[in-house]
Amino acid sequence: MDTLIKEMKPELGKDFLPLNGTDYIELYVGNAKQAAHFYKTAFGFQSLAYAGPETGVKDRASYVLVQNKMRLMLTTPLRSGSEIAIHHEKHGDGVKTLALMVDDAYDAYEQTMKRGAKSYMEPVTLTDTNGEVKLSGICTYGEVVHVFVERKNYQGVFMPGFKKLESNYNPGPTGLLYVDHCVGNVGWNQMNPWVKFYEDVMGFRNILSFDDKDISTEYSALMSKVMSNGNGFVKFPINEPAEGKKKSQVEEYLEFYEGEGTQHIAIATADIVSTVKQLMDRGVEFLKVPNSYYDDLLDRVGPIDEDIEPLKELGILVDRDDEGYLLQLFTKPVEDRPTMFYEIIQRKGAKSFGKGNFKALFEAIEREQANRGNL
Ligand code: FE2
């Protein structure tokens, strides 16, 4: 049972930064053409839009993929020395942009800037024959940015500057629906300053906290606070490393990402057994907990709708809170650096993040860390 969920306080005033959800997530990668093939083949994303030399963009190529409500943009530099190339040389593949859907990108910029945000992009209006998209952006932890996207007056495939991405290679979707939450890894003693940033600058609230007693096995300690916007559509847990016997998993990330960055993106599904089965068949690698995890599962979480056998076979984890339960599973890092990974999550009432699974999960992570010689 998760006793740490704080009741959301009723709104005291109007939400100064109303968000309609995640608009897209942009990764800077070493080879966007190949990354797009991977995300289509392995995760079942569909081709949506493209920008590059053929559309008049000289310094980069961007592929936009979509699955239900989730849009993923894969961007690669075309020459050395550019901001994207320098970012990629330092961090490897990773998240650059967590773009948020707004009704008014100009107002989102004004509201956050006057509360102390650092500017990333002054508001712009992009137009083509399909209408207009307004964008603005602010910086967050590490080199990650939030771009505010206003697309209510746009009917094209993605936004001006992009053309429809046509492909003869279209593997089917895997049931991924939308972004549930995105977790940031920040440095020692940096969790609370970033919690304050999300509170003060973006009007988010801390809905859940985990200290190092909740989240430590023998080794891999961390602390975490979950930040949520007013309507709960956007949730950003923030992790920092904690002292343990050996190196924290957050420290390993910080060392190999060479700085703060996005640790994992959790994607929702309505049928985790079917989704995970398809992802595994397509080559996605997941962390595996020992089979003993399932021996007393029902004693720990109470009755669930699913049969235990397929959960055990696929290694799917279950946790319960006061409002229901959730099923979740984590991929291994999707880069050679032990940095970003994905979570697949199915919520059946639960609004928490699987605290009951931390111990089993972190022991699985530590086995991987030890295999890499980083524990
Ligand atoms: Fe998560």
PDB file of C-alpha atoms and ligand atoms in Angstrom, residues 181 183 237 264 266 328 330 343 353, ligand 1:
ATOM      1  CA  HIS A 181       5.182   9.845 -17.396  1.00  0.00           C
ATOM      2  CA  VAL A 183      11.479  10.532 -15.446  1.00  0.00           C
ATOM      3  CA  PRO A 237       9.220  12.125 -11.494  1.00  0.00           C
ATOM      4  CA  HIS A 264      12.866   6.671 -18.856  1.00  0.00           C
ATOM      5  CA  ALA A 266       6.652   5.298 -19.562  1.00  0.00           C
ATOM      6  CA  GLN A 328       4.484  -2.587 -15.510  1.00  0.00           C
ATOM      7  CA  PHE A 330      10.967  -1.985 -17.952  1.00  0.00           C
ATOM      8  CA  GLU A 343       8.574   1.472 -19.201  1.00  0.00           C
ATOM      9  CA  PHE A 353       4.453   4.258  -9.788  1.00  0.00           C
TER      10      PHE A 353
HETATM   11 FE   FE2 B   1       8.271   5.009 -14.317  1.00  0.00          FE
END
